XYZ file of C-alpha atoms in Angstrom:
782
model
C 29.376 -1.223 18.410
C 28.750 -4.578 20.064
C 25.483 -4.947 18.241
C 27.238 -4.322 14.919
C 29.770 -7.049 15.759
C 27.015 -9.591 16.480
C 25.331 -8.757 13.169
C 28.646 -9.220 11.385
C 29.233 -12.609 13.057
C 25.693 -13.684 12.193
C 26.145 -12.620 8.568
C 29.442 -14.524 8.362
C 27.675 -17.638 9.653
C 25.022 -17.292 6.953
C 27.697 -16.890 4.266
C 29.541 -19.954 5.566
C 26.326 -21.968 5.350
C 25.599 -20.861 1.792
C 29.124 -21.483 0.548
C 29.763 -24.904 2.125
C 29.572 -27.653 -0.432
C 29.855 -30.479 2.066
C 27.215 -31.313 4.678
C 27.913 -29.953 8.162
C 27.392 -32.543 10.872
C 24.558 -31.955 13.322
C 27.026 -32.596 16.120
C 29.161 -29.585 15.120
C 27.673 -27.321 17.796
C 30.414 -24.720 17.378
C 29.191 -24.069 13.839
C 25.441 -24.126 14.502
C 25.633 -22.044 17.667
C 26.825 -19.102 15.577
C 23.217 -18.648 14.440
C 21.673 -18.199 17.869
C 24.034 -18.468 20.857
C 26.205 -15.375 20.490
C 23.969 -12.979 18.590
C 21.464 -10.339 19.622
C 19.725 -9.664 16.317
C 16.181 -8.354 15.944
C 13.664 -10.042 13.678
C 14.189 -7.233 11.142
C 17.947 -7.945 11.240
C 17.354 -11.636 10.519
C 15.197 -10.845 7.490
C 17.872 -8.474 6.181
C 20.887 -10.698 6.890
C 19.304 -13.883 5.505
C 18.288 -12.986 1.930
C 15.667 -15.037 0.103
C 18.063 -15.913 -2.713
C 20.534 -17.477 -0.256
C 17.845 -19.556 1.464
C 16.752 -20.920 -1.916
C 20.379 -21.538 -2.890
C 21.009 -23.627 0.249
C 17.714 -25.444 -0.324
C 18.761 -26.434 -3.841
C 22.524 -26.921 -3.477
C 23.000 -28.028 0.150
C 19.652 -29.468 1.216
C 21.155 -31.431 4.091
C 22.571 -28.234 5.635
C 19.177 -26.492 5.464
C 17.531 -29.556 7.001
C 20.096 -29.603 9.813
C 19.711 -25.864 10.448
C 15.939 -26.259 10.825
C 16.314 -29.324 13.017
C 18.951 -27.738 15.289
C 16.890 -24.537 15.735
C 13.820 -26.611 16.566
C 15.877 -28.766 18.935
C 17.009 -25.699 20.882
C 13.376 -24.616 21.267
C 12.416 -28.079 22.525
C 15.308 -28.065 24.999
C 14.386 -24.577 26.237
C 10.761 -25.623 26.685
C 11.898 -28.606 28.739
C 14.300 -26.605 30.928
C 12.052 -23.575 31.452
C 14.258 -20.822 29.975
C 15.636 -19.927 33.378
C 18.652 -17.900 32.184
C 18.895 -14.776 30.075
C 21.123 -16.602 27.594
C 18.528 -19.330 27.051
C 15.840 -16.744 26.415
C 18.026 -15.020 23.848
C 18.633 -18.353 22.117
C 14.871 -19.024 22.010
C 14.166 -15.655 20.391
C 16.981 -16.059 17.851
C 15.805 -19.554 16.885
C 12.230 -18.291 16.662
C 13.220 -15.471 14.297
C 15.366 -17.739 12.152
C 12.597 -20.319 11.709
C 10.086 -17.554 10.948
C 12.410 -16.456 8.143
C 13.092 -19.920 6.711
C 9.757 -21.758 6.944
C 8.025 -20.020 3.982
C 10.833 -21.220 1.703
C 10.350 -24.763 2.988
C 6.624 -24.577 2.232
C 6.957 -23.109 -1.263
C 8.839 -26.188 -2.526
C 6.582 -29.237 -2.886
C 9.542 -31.598 -2.357
C 10.314 -29.969 1.004
C 6.763 -29.623 2.273
C 6.820 -32.977 4.004
C 10.127 -32.296 5.770
C 8.622 -31.164 9.071
C 6.307 -34.161 9.077
C 9.279 -36.536 8.922
C 10.829 -37.968 12.064
C 14.255 -37.905 13.659
C 15.531 -41.182 15.098
C 15.267 -41.285 18.890
C 12.707 -38.461 19.188
C 10.035 -40.271 21.191
C 6.569 -39.104 22.156
C 5.362 -37.792 25.467
C 8.848 -36.856 26.575
C 9.951 -40.484 26.580
C 12.970 -41.890 24.847
C 10.817 -43.870 22.457
C 12.088 -46.091 19.682
C 12.256 -44.960 16.074
C 8.802 -46.321 15.246
C 7.290 -44.061 17.904
C 9.303 -40.992 16.911
C 7.444 -37.696 16.851
C 7.424 -35.656 13.597
C 9.412 -32.424 13.711
C 6.254 -30.347 13.181
C 4.604 -31.808 16.273
C 7.714 -31.272 18.392
C 7.991 -27.676 17.201
C 4.324 -26.881 17.873
C 4.401 -28.410 21.364
C 7.596 -26.497 22.184
C 6.000 -23.204 21.086
C 2.922 -23.980 23.215
C 5.113 -24.690 26.262
C 7.160 -21.542 25.726
C 4.001 -19.414 25.574
C 3.474 -20.309 29.260
C 7.063 -20.140 30.404
C 7.454 -18.318 33.784
C 9.545 -15.144 33.627
C 9.681 -15.399 29.834
C 6.091 -15.127 28.605
C 4.126 -15.222 31.882
C 4.642 -13.851 35.376
C 6.022 -16.422 37.796
C 3.914 -17.188 40.866
C 6.872 -17.544 43.185
C 10.290 -16.068 43.676
C 12.678 -18.098 41.640
C 16.307 -18.305 40.701
C 17.964 -20.477 38.083
C 18.257 -23.164 40.736
C 14.644 -23.035 41.959
C 12.831 -22.251 38.670
C 9.330 -23.597 38.244
C 9.135 -26.874 36.327
C 7.433 -25.912 33.064
C 6.283 -29.508 32.565
C 4.357 -29.604 35.812
C 2.768 -26.144 36.006
C -0.950 -25.756 35.374
C -1.032 -23.234 32.535
C -4.701 -22.444 33.287
C -3.340 -20.442 36.226
C -1.182 -18.390 33.844
C -3.821 -17.111 31.401
C -2.580 -13.814 29.998
C -5.599 -11.586 30.621
C -8.821 -11.495 32.638
C -12.029 -12.246 30.803
C -13.611 -15.523 29.748
C -12.990 -18.142 32.436
C -10.338 -16.105 34.254
C -10.883 -13.278 36.746
C -7.312 -12.206 37.547
C -5.657 -9.582 35.354
C -1.844 -9.944 35.499
C 0.244 -6.799 35.676
C 1.282 -5.541 32.218
C 4.761 -6.684 31.219
C 6.317 -5.168 28.097
C 8.956 -7.881 27.754
C 6.460 -10.730 28.085
C 4.203 -9.185 25.437
C 7.083 -8.896 22.964
C 8.201 -12.492 23.585
C 4.648 -13.794 23.130
C 4.357 -11.797 19.908
C 7.501 -13.350 18.427
C 6.399 -16.881 19.304
C 2.930 -16.265 17.871
C 4.470 -14.948 14.665
C 6.411 -18.211 14.333
C 3.222 -20.146 15.070
C 1.362 -18.212 12.371
C 4.213 -18.939 9.965
C 3.863 -22.661 10.738
C 0.158 -22.466 9.937
C 0.867 -20.604 6.676
C 1.657 -23.775 4.739
C -1.952 -23.377 3.530
C -0.836 -20.378 1.438
C 1.398 -22.587 -0.686
C -1.344 -25.006 -1.737
C -3.744 -24.208 -4.602
C -7.387 -23.503 -3.723
C -9.341 -26.683 -3.134
C -13.058 -27.073 -2.563
C -12.509 -30.287 -0.604
C -13.825 -29.589 2.878
C -11.590 -32.269 4.384
C -8.462 -30.488 3.210
C -7.706 -29.123 6.682
C -4.386 -27.601 7.697
C -2.341 -30.373 9.434
C -0.434 -27.823 11.530
C -3.676 -26.331 12.839
C -5.286 -29.757 13.320
C -2.451 -30.976 15.539
C -2.013 -27.740 17.480
C -5.745 -27.635 18.313
C -5.935 -31.309 19.262
C -5.784 -33.003 22.670
C -2.039 -33.482 22.118
C -1.596 -29.825 23.083
C -2.094 -29.633 26.839
C -2.144 -25.829 26.662
C -5.037 -25.650 24.154
C -7.637 -24.313 26.616
C -5.495 -21.688 28.404
C -3.991 -20.541 25.099
C -7.390 -20.145 23.424
C -8.626 -18.244 26.472
C -5.485 -16.093 26.598
C -5.743 -15.118 22.932
C -9.450 -14.359 23.186
C -9.142 -12.335 26.390
C -6.144 -10.349 25.128
C -8.106 -9.330 22.025
C -11.421 -8.538 23.720
C -9.860 -6.684 26.688
C -7.686 -4.448 24.516
C -8.516 -0.748 24.608
C -6.391 1.192 22.083
C -7.554 4.574 23.402
C -6.781 3.844 27.068
C -7.392 6.899 29.255
C -7.984 9.033 26.173
C -4.904 11.238 26.534
C -4.416 12.921 23.118
C -1.462 11.657 21.075
C -0.458 9.118 23.742
C 0.157 6.554 20.985
C 2.863 8.817 19.560
C 4.592 9.220 22.920
C 4.579 5.645 24.215
C 5.194 2.292 22.557
C 2.239 -0.084 22.811
C 3.518 -3.655 22.981
C -0.024 -4.879 23.604
C -1.164 -3.731 20.157
C 1.411 -5.959 18.447
C 0.335 -8.882 20.627
C -3.357 -8.311 19.884
C -2.553 -8.118 16.180
C -0.907 -11.562 16.236
C -3.468 -13.024 18.646
C -6.470 -12.200 16.469
C -4.718 -13.650 13.402
C -3.911 -16.869 15.263
C -7.537 -17.100 16.394
C -9.081 -16.754 12.944
C -6.646 -19.292 11.451
C -7.140 -21.898 14.178
C -10.946 -21.637 14.190
C -11.491 -23.885 11.203
C -13.379 -27.135 10.756
C -15.017 -29.158 8.018
C -18.174 -27.678 6.512
C -21.183 -29.486 7.898
C -19.371 -30.788 10.995
C -21.021 -28.318 13.352
C -20.526 -28.927 17.020
C -21.666 -32.403 17.933
C -22.574 -33.299 21.536
C -18.983 -34.384 22.022
C -17.747 -31.298 20.232
C -15.613 -30.937 17.089
C -12.081 -32.350 16.916
C -10.627 -28.839 16.829
C -10.475 -27.872 20.520
C -10.441 -24.137 19.746
C -13.754 -24.507 17.867
C -14.998 -26.762 20.664
C -14.197 -24.222 23.376
C -15.657 -21.343 21.377
C -18.912 -23.225 20.738
C -19.332 -23.920 24.472
C -19.058 -20.358 25.780
C -22.476 -19.679 27.276
C -22.297 -17.512 30.431
C -23.938 -14.130 29.939
C -20.970 -12.266 31.420
C -18.574 -14.051 29.047
C -20.727 -13.394 25.976
C -21.104 -9.760 27.075
C -17.339 -9.385 27.534
C -16.691 -10.712 24.012
C -19.367 -8.590 22.340
C -18.339 -5.429 24.187
C -14.678 -5.982 23.318
C -15.325 -6.616 19.613
C -17.701 -3.635 19.395
C -15.168 -1.335 21.096
C -12.432 -2.312 18.630
C -14.653 -2.218 15.524
C -15.850 1.268 16.481
C -12.310 2.547 17.088
C -11.769 3.973 13.567
C -15.070 5.860 13.942
C -13.968 7.760 17.068
C -14.110 11.506 16.431
C -11.928 14.070 18.207
C -11.342 17.804 17.848
C -7.600 17.191 17.490
C -6.657 15.500 14.207
C -5.034 12.046 14.555
C -4.952 12.405 18.333
C -6.263 8.887 19.026
C -4.858 5.563 17.922
C -6.620 3.850 15.018
C -6.352 0.086 14.863
C -5.603 -1.618 11.551
C -6.893 -5.130 12.232
C -10.616 -4.489 11.647
C -10.770 -7.077 8.836
C -9.498 -9.794 11.180
C -12.069 -8.663 13.770
C -14.876 -9.027 11.234
C -13.716 -12.562 10.409
C -13.558 -13.376 14.133
C -17.059 -11.987 14.691
C -18.296 -14.087 11.763
C -16.755 -17.244 13.211
C -18.274 -16.553 16.629
C -21.748 -16.189 15.104
C -21.233 -19.266 12.936
C -19.853 -21.628 15.607
C -21.719 -20.401 18.693
C -25.460 -19.852 18.197
C -25.783 -18.731 21.834
C -23.480 -15.835 20.973
C -25.549 -14.974 17.886
C -28.760 -14.946 19.921
C -27.045 -12.880 22.644
C -25.920 -10.314 20.061
C -29.475 -9.984 18.740
C -31.139 -10.009 22.164
C -30.584 -6.296 22.695
C -29.707 -3.184 20.750
C -26.014 -3.993 21.224
C -26.089 -5.520 17.740
C -26.301 -1.943 16.426
C -22.826 -1.297 17.880
C -21.636 -3.902 15.372
C -23.863 -2.747 12.511
C -22.719 0.884 12.403
C -18.975 0.160 11.996
C -19.768 -2.513 9.383
C -21.690 0.071 7.362
C -18.864 2.566 7.884
C -16.328 0.085 6.434
C -18.660 -0.727 3.532
C -19.091 2.925 2.686
C -15.414 3.730 3.044
C -14.238 0.816 0.880
C -16.829 0.889 -1.884
C -14.622 2.683 -4.445
C -11.398 0.838 -3.561
C -10.794 -2.309 -5.614
C -8.094 -3.474 -3.203
C -10.774 -3.833 -0.498
C -13.320 -5.964 -2.340
C -12.773 -8.708 0.245
C -13.697 -6.324 3.068
C -16.925 -5.493 1.223
C -17.746 -9.200 0.913
C -17.154 -10.123 4.572
C -19.214 -7.119 5.716
C -22.136 -8.055 3.447
C -21.910 -11.726 4.497
C -22.213 -10.676 8.159
C -25.265 -8.553 7.326
C -26.761 -11.535 5.473
C -26.149 -13.821 8.449
C -27.719 -11.352 10.906
C -30.684 -10.553 8.655
C -31.783 -14.180 8.747
C -32.868 -13.628 12.378
C -36.137 -11.811 13.172
C -34.593 -9.922 16.092
C -32.173 -8.149 13.762
C -35.027 -6.574 11.794
C -36.779 -5.590 15.033
C -33.636 -3.966 16.515
C -33.193 -1.850 13.375
C -36.253 0.222 14.359
C -34.201 1.960 17.041
C -33.626 5.656 16.154
C -30.210 6.468 14.717
C -28.758 9.347 16.718
C -25.017 8.931 16.154
C -23.317 11.197 13.701
C -20.568 9.060 12.282
C -19.007 10.944 9.344
C -20.070 8.826 6.384
C -20.469 9.961 2.817
C -24.265 9.492 2.833
C -27.207 11.930 2.786
C -28.196 13.578 6.052
C -31.391 11.980 7.373
C -33.498 11.636 10.498
C -34.684 8.103 11.102
C -33.778 4.647 12.320
C -30.906 2.231 11.880
C -33.027 0.571 9.171
C -32.905 3.834 7.211
C -29.140 3.901 7.633
C -28.871 0.362 6.240
C -31.133 1.061 3.259
C -29.421 4.348 2.393
C -26.319 2.291 1.688
C -27.727 1.545 -1.737
C -24.907 3.869 -2.794
C -22.728 0.740 -2.592
C -24.702 -0.535 -5.583
C -25.142 2.621 -7.641
C -21.832 4.251 -6.761
C -19.452 1.304 -6.399
C -17.167 -0.249 -8.982
C -18.021 -3.111 -11.332
C -16.497 -5.899 -9.245
C -19.124 -5.366 -6.555
C -21.912 -6.629 -8.828
C -21.776 -10.189 -7.384
C -22.815 -8.607 -4.060
C -26.023 -7.020 -5.337
C -28.093 -10.159 -4.668
C -26.736 -10.394 -1.117
C -27.348 -6.717 -0.364
C -30.937 -6.868 -1.558
C -31.539 -10.167 0.232
C -30.571 -8.411 3.463
C -33.208 -5.717 2.818
C -35.812 -8.357 1.874
C -35.152 -10.275 5.108
C -35.604 -7.226 7.350
C -38.469 -5.593 5.425
C -41.409 -7.316 7.223
C -40.254 -5.753 10.515
C -39.557 -2.141 9.485
C -42.072 0.097 11.217
C -41.273 3.524 9.775
C -38.942 4.298 6.883
C -37.746 7.864 6.400
C -38.387 9.736 3.178
C -34.707 9.516 2.285
C -34.697 5.693 2.620
C -37.985 5.381 0.710
C -36.546 7.449 -2.144
C -33.439 5.251 -2.206
C -35.519 2.074 -2.582
C -37.498 3.571 -5.461
C -34.286 4.880 -6.974
C -32.945 1.317 -6.967
C -36.085 -0.074 -8.603
C -35.906 2.674 -11.211
C -32.304 1.715 -12.022
C -32.935 -2.027 -12.114
C -36.199 -1.952 -14.093
C -34.912 -0.160 -17.185
C -35.139 -2.431 -20.238
C -31.453 -2.036 -21.091
C -30.455 -3.356 -17.655
C -33.118 -6.056 -17.381
C -32.286 -7.551 -20.778
C -28.499 -7.308 -20.461
C -28.218 -10.470 -18.340
C -30.434 -13.453 -17.633
C -30.053 -12.855 -13.877
C -30.769 -9.126 -13.630
C -34.523 -9.504 -13.247
C -33.891 -11.185 -9.876
C -32.970 -7.772 -8.430
C -36.396 -6.431 -9.412
C -38.090 -9.437 -7.809
C -36.203 -8.736 -4.579
C -37.248 -5.073 -4.501
C -40.892 -5.875 -5.264
C -40.807 -8.372 -2.397
C -39.533 -5.588 -0.103
C -42.424 -3.294 -1.086
C -44.974 -6.108 -0.721
C -43.674 -7.068 2.738
C -43.902 -3.492 4.024
C -47.335 -2.836 2.488
C -48.823 -6.088 3.787
C -47.210 -6.205 7.227
C -46.113 -2.649 8.138
C -48.489 -0.343 6.234
C -49.251 1.720 9.337
C -46.272 3.969 9.976
C -44.783 3.727 6.485
C -46.596 6.658 4.892
C -43.274 7.930 3.496
C -42.813 4.792 1.430
C -46.467 4.683 0.340
C -46.251 8.332 -0.751
C -43.044 7.625 -2.684
C -44.649 4.632 -4.425
C -47.598 6.825 -5.442
C -45.294 9.610 -6.633
C -43.181 7.138 -8.652
C -46.109 5.012 -9.851
C -44.970 5.285 -13.459
C -42.047 2.968 -12.600
C -44.493 0.204 -11.681
C -46.727 0.816 -14.672
C -43.737 0.665 -17.009
C -42.630 -2.558 -15.359
C -46.096 -4.089 -15.778
C -46.077 -3.066 -19.456
C -42.468 -4.058 -20.093
C -42.057 -4.801 -23.816
C -41.085 -8.416 -24.413
C -40.992 -8.614 -28.215
C -37.725 -9.392 -30.001
C -37.326 -5.912 -31.468
C -37.624 -4.199 -28.075
C -35.169 -6.611 -26.469
C -32.639 -6.081 -29.272
C -32.957 -2.298 -28.975
C -32.462 -2.456 -25.193
C -29.379 -4.641 -25.563
C -27.840 -2.209 -28.046
C -28.430 0.629 -25.578
C -26.783 -1.458 -22.895
C -23.674 -1.999 -25.031
C -23.384 1.734 -25.613
C -23.716 2.481 -21.885
C -21.122 -0.177 -21.044
C -18.615 1.475 -23.364
C -19.184 4.856 -21.740
C -19.256 3.809 -18.102
C -18.992 0.553 -16.150
C -21.499 -0.477 -13.512
C -25.147 0.617 -13.330
C -24.738 4.034 -11.788
C -27.632 6.207 -12.888
C -27.450 9.711 -11.506
C -26.423 11.593 -8.438
C -28.715 14.521 -9.065
C -31.077 13.401 -6.298
C -28.378 12.986 -3.679
C -28.716 15.198 -0.647
C -25.985 16.929 1.234
C -23.616 14.447 2.897
C -22.966 14.292 6.622
C -20.634 16.855 8.143
C -17.021 15.747 8.361
C -17.439 12.955 5.831
C -15.095 12.263 2.983
C -16.081 10.721 -0.353
C -14.927 7.139 -0.927
C -11.686 7.153 -2.877
C -10.147 4.479 -5.101
C -6.927 2.719 -4.164
C -3.617 4.436 -4.783
C -1.870 3.144 -7.917
C 0.553 0.382 -6.993
C -1.484 -0.782 -3.967
C -1.127 -4.513 -3.421
C -4.225 -6.696 -3.367
C -4.840 -10.428 -3.272
C -7.246 -12.312 -5.523
C -10.378 -13.966 -4.170
C -12.255 -17.109 -5.023
C -15.620 -16.719 -6.734
C -18.561 -16.371 -4.364
C -21.467 -18.780 -4.921
C -24.816 -17.431 -6.085
C -27.369 -16.311 -3.505
C -29.398 -19.518 -3.946
C -26.305 -21.551 -3.024
C -25.522 -19.698 0.203
C -29.058 -19.248 1.535
C -31.933 -21.523 2.454
C -35.505 -20.284 2.197
C -37.674 -20.480 5.303
C -41.303 -19.458 5.690
C -42.487 -17.734 8.868
C -45.429 -19.697 10.277
C -48.309 -18.289 12.331
C -46.531 -19.003 15.631
C -43.357 -17.283 14.440
C -41.312 -20.429 13.810
C -39.438 -20.962 10.557
C -40.376 -23.777 8.198
C -37.917 -24.722 5.444
C -39.215 -24.148 1.913
C -38.211 -26.758 -0.700
C -36.302 -25.480 -3.718
C -38.448 -24.622 -6.708
C -37.875 -23.713 -10.333
C -39.370 -20.244 -10.051
C -37.372 -17.271 -11.331
C -36.715 -16.229 -7.765
C -35.129 -19.576 -7.022
C -32.968 -20.146 -10.040
C -32.051 -16.744 -11.317
C -28.898 -16.503 -9.224
C -27.553 -19.873 -10.231
C -24.479 -18.372 -11.834
C -21.728 -17.874 -9.300
C -20.448 -14.365 -8.790
C -17.334 -13.292 -10.585
C -14.093 -13.693 -8.722
C -11.979 -10.689 -7.863
C -9.643 -11.424 -10.759
C -12.401 -11.590 -13.358
C -14.222 -8.806 -15.108
C -17.980 -8.977 -15.299
C -17.880 -9.414 -19.055
C -15.713 -12.534 -18.661
C -18.266 -14.041 -16.318
C -21.289 -13.280 -18.468
C -20.759 -14.304 -22.122
C -24.117 -12.800 -23.044
C -22.752 -9.277 -22.749
C -19.135 -9.969 -23.721
C -17.957 -7.823 -26.638
C -15.860 -9.978 -28.940
C -13.038 -8.577 -31.017
C -14.328 -10.563 -33.978
C -17.318 -8.766 -35.513
C -18.694 -12.002 -36.918
C -18.511 -13.738 -33.543
C -20.125 -10.695 -31.943
C -23.221 -10.847 -34.166
C -23.579 -14.606 -33.658
C -23.426 -14.121 -29.914
C -25.961 -11.282 -30.008
C -28.351 -13.470 -31.993
C -28.102 -16.403 -29.566
C -28.371 -14.067 -26.589
C -31.444 -12.437 -28.100
C -33.326 -15.711 -28.394
C -32.370 -16.855 -24.899
C -33.355 -13.505 -23.440
C -36.704 -13.539 -25.266
C -37.787 -16.856 -23.760
C -36.397 -15.883 -20.354
C -38.395 -12.633 -20.337
C -41.591 -14.436 -21.269
C -40.984 -16.799 -18.342
C -40.389 -14.278 -15.553
C -42.458 -11.303 -16.704
C -45.718 -13.168 -16.019
C -44.559 -13.875 -12.470
C -43.732 -10.300 -11.436
C -45.387 -9.870 -7.988
C -47.101 -6.573 -8.795
C -50.648 -7.385 -7.602
C -50.352 -5.838 -4.105
C -48.683 -2.641 -5.342
C -51.141 -2.216 -8.227
C -54.052 -2.654 -5.853
C -52.565 -0.028 -3.507
C -52.204 2.402 -6.412
C -55.712 1.629 -7.647
C -57.172 2.514 -4.227
C -54.998 5.410 -3.066
C -54.086 7.364 -6.208
C -57.663 8.571 -6.883
C -58.057 9.510 -3.197
C -54.810 11.507 -3.160
C -55.627 13.224 -6.450
C -59.089 14.159 -5.177
C -57.675 15.674 -1.967
C -55.112 17.664 -3.906
C -57.789 19.059 -6.239
C -60.403 19.716 -3.544
C -58.015 21.405 -1.114
C -55.561 22.785 -3.641
C -52.689 21.013 -1.894
C -49.138 21.541 -3.089
C -47.381 20.582 0.153
C -46.505 16.909 0.543
C -46.816 17.108 4.355
C -50.623 17.309 4.064
C -50.671 14.258 1.800
C -48.475 12.394 4.257
C -50.907 13.215 7.074
C -53.744 11.765 5.008
C -51.783 8.616 4.272
C -50.821 8.206 7.938
C -54.487 7.858 8.830
C -55.390 5.779 5.793
C -56.032 2.046 5.774
C -56.094 -0.746 3.232
C -57.680 -3.347 5.471
C -59.819 -5.666 3.363
C -58.723 -4.016 0.128
C -55.400 -5.758 -0.516
C -54.863 -9.348 -1.680
C -54.505 -12.014 1.008
C -51.130 -11.438 2.749
C -48.399 -13.643 1.376
C -46.249 -15.701 3.785
C -43.066 -13.987 4.975
C -40.059 -15.590 3.290
C -36.667 -15.419 4.987
C -33.433 -16.431 3.276
C -31.003 -17.637 5.937
C -27.292 -18.036 5.298
C -26.132 -21.642 4.931
C -22.478 -22.661 5.155
C -21.104 -24.491 2.117
C -17.779 -25.459 0.589
C -17.830 -22.490 -1.799
C -17.992 -19.856 0.912
C -15.574 -21.857 3.104
C -12.985 -21.671 0.320
C -13.698 -17.977 -0.191
C -13.149 -17.300 3.521
C -9.866 -19.228 3.501
C -8.423 -17.259 0.578
C -9.689 -13.947 1.979
C -8.342 -14.651 5.475
C -4.867 -15.615 4.287
C -4.841 -12.705 1.834
C -5.482 -10.291 4.719
C -2.749 -11.932 6.817
C -0.292 -11.792 3.911
C -0.862 -8.075 3.307
C -0.875 -7.125 7.011
C 2.430 -8.784 7.930
C 4.863 -6.396 6.308
C 7.207 -5.729 9.241
C 8.876 -8.086 8.766
C 7.527 -9.182 5.350
C 7.191 -12.855 6.289
C 5.787 -14.168 2.991
C 6.809 -11.434 0.568
C 8.257 -12.674 -2.741
C 7.562 -16.336 -2.007
C 5.647 -18.635 -4.341
C 2.124 -18.231 -2.932
C -0.411 -20.484 -4.670
C -3.616 -19.977 -2.667
C -4.166 -16.567 -4.275
C -2.506 -14.107 -6.642
C -0.808 -10.920 -5.510
C -1.702 -8.039 -7.813
C -1.047 -4.333 -8.053
C -3.870 -1.867 -8.668
């Protein structure tokens, strides 16, 4: 009953605020205290009792009252941070003010005229706790951020006190060393504080407000300017925040130490509330938002201006790097955990944020990247990434997840050690909708060609990236399974058909990538790859047809007409599933999103030539940068990939079907001429010499053995090929070419929109940003 009364009083206060036509003085504490002093409302209550329409009404009709409400709530937080929240009443006021500001801030940000409000000053609010003059007044945003930082290390409120205290002998929050109050053991801190449910909940609420402060970025349109950094993040991660180091460490340790399964008791997550999960959820989102810096401003000797990035880039102790990698791997593998009892273990939902965090660690801390690749532990990251790729491939609402997973694979594949580690046998049996096979982790990666042939049309911008990953690892693959070899040939078969090759000026690049894969394996890993050699011999007609590809105008026109007919019948390039083997036990086919599922739009991803830099492997194993050239391989991906809101036909005018028949024929004619000259240019450069030489030498030998011995069993042919050699018979080995990921403004903008889109969709209880005027991306329904 008492709780209902407090809700009623709070609602009456809101109504009074929305109906007052005259400004309420800031000194009228009796009025303002109604919002936080005498109420015990939850954050869900606040979102229900303060409707969006009423916030906007106050903003438009009584702007001074909204300004005063924000200022008074912030002032109470500043006062509580200064006093140390020693009483229960003060702590309740802090939580109420935190919830109220979390509710109101998005409506401040969505109005361009209000966006500068928190960066204005209040007379008499000096810096550094001094009563400075008006010229030295601190902006409201800075005061709010510093108060939140202080409150996150407030004894008996968000951290355990180190001494017995009473309201009279409370620890002075201004003088404590917050490095002694780090929330969890891990990086730079050995002591693990006792779990405290109340402290976790209080931290979570403050972090949610902090994330809301940072979310001003959602209300600004996408901008490719790298210097357009978030002012809230820039200040919070600057030297002005004395808690920057312990807070970064606390957030990181809380995430990496979290074990959702615990002791493994079945259904424990249904019996007990897990306050730590909510905290981890907010902590990982704060981390990925704060770890931002200008593209190209990689850690200098003095370190970047953003202290969070600075601290991350300096982590170097083996035990710290191991703790981080083990923690991220444990959480990423959580959805893959199999039990005999259905739904008996907790499944985390923040795997997308974890992938972004892993990406940022690899990008900002090269020691971490090298540590990941130093042992087979990298495979504990690879397997869940492939699981997410496979699971999401048919779901258009998870295109962003597909992109981040492929980008991580691209980043890892640029390092030699990644290709070497992939030769480890794959013995896990994660239930994925892929053919059963016996082989290595490299086979597992290659078998995921189903993403290309079985995914939806909006994944086509990823084809270049996926094949680049396979090209990068191919010189190091010692023994491909028959299943993986068949998949590679299946891809070449799909990509080398005239109707596909001539349908776009960039499609031939996919064939060049696959031929480079075959050449790398033949030249550098011939011994041990008899399965692939046998498959090439068996499918030799594909290579002969490619070498004799018709390039006259009539053939091109016929192929383009076939392509238009196929496009009308079915999108994408899916060919056939008749060769698919039985899928793994327990797996489920990838399913599309439920109708009505919300998704956020994404920025276009740059072409593969824009996000990679070619390097040649020298004799001593070092990489030497290769200057850009005008070869088909270099320029064929110059067109940026389609954004998530575009269809492929909108991106590529050459295959767009116009409603006007006259316009259609004009476009076909122009496309035909462009395609003709393009084909003449790249056809002569197809790297078929090594493969043709292999076929020239081995096909007669294999045919002779089959005739002489009457062989019909491929195992005998494989034995022959295993002991065969092409030493001295192949062309001079070509240099190994590696395409390493390079950061650029295009991908930085893509990551920003993807990251905030994930945060928007994940924060639904309460729905912090729902139904506000987001401008960074569009919210769409499937």
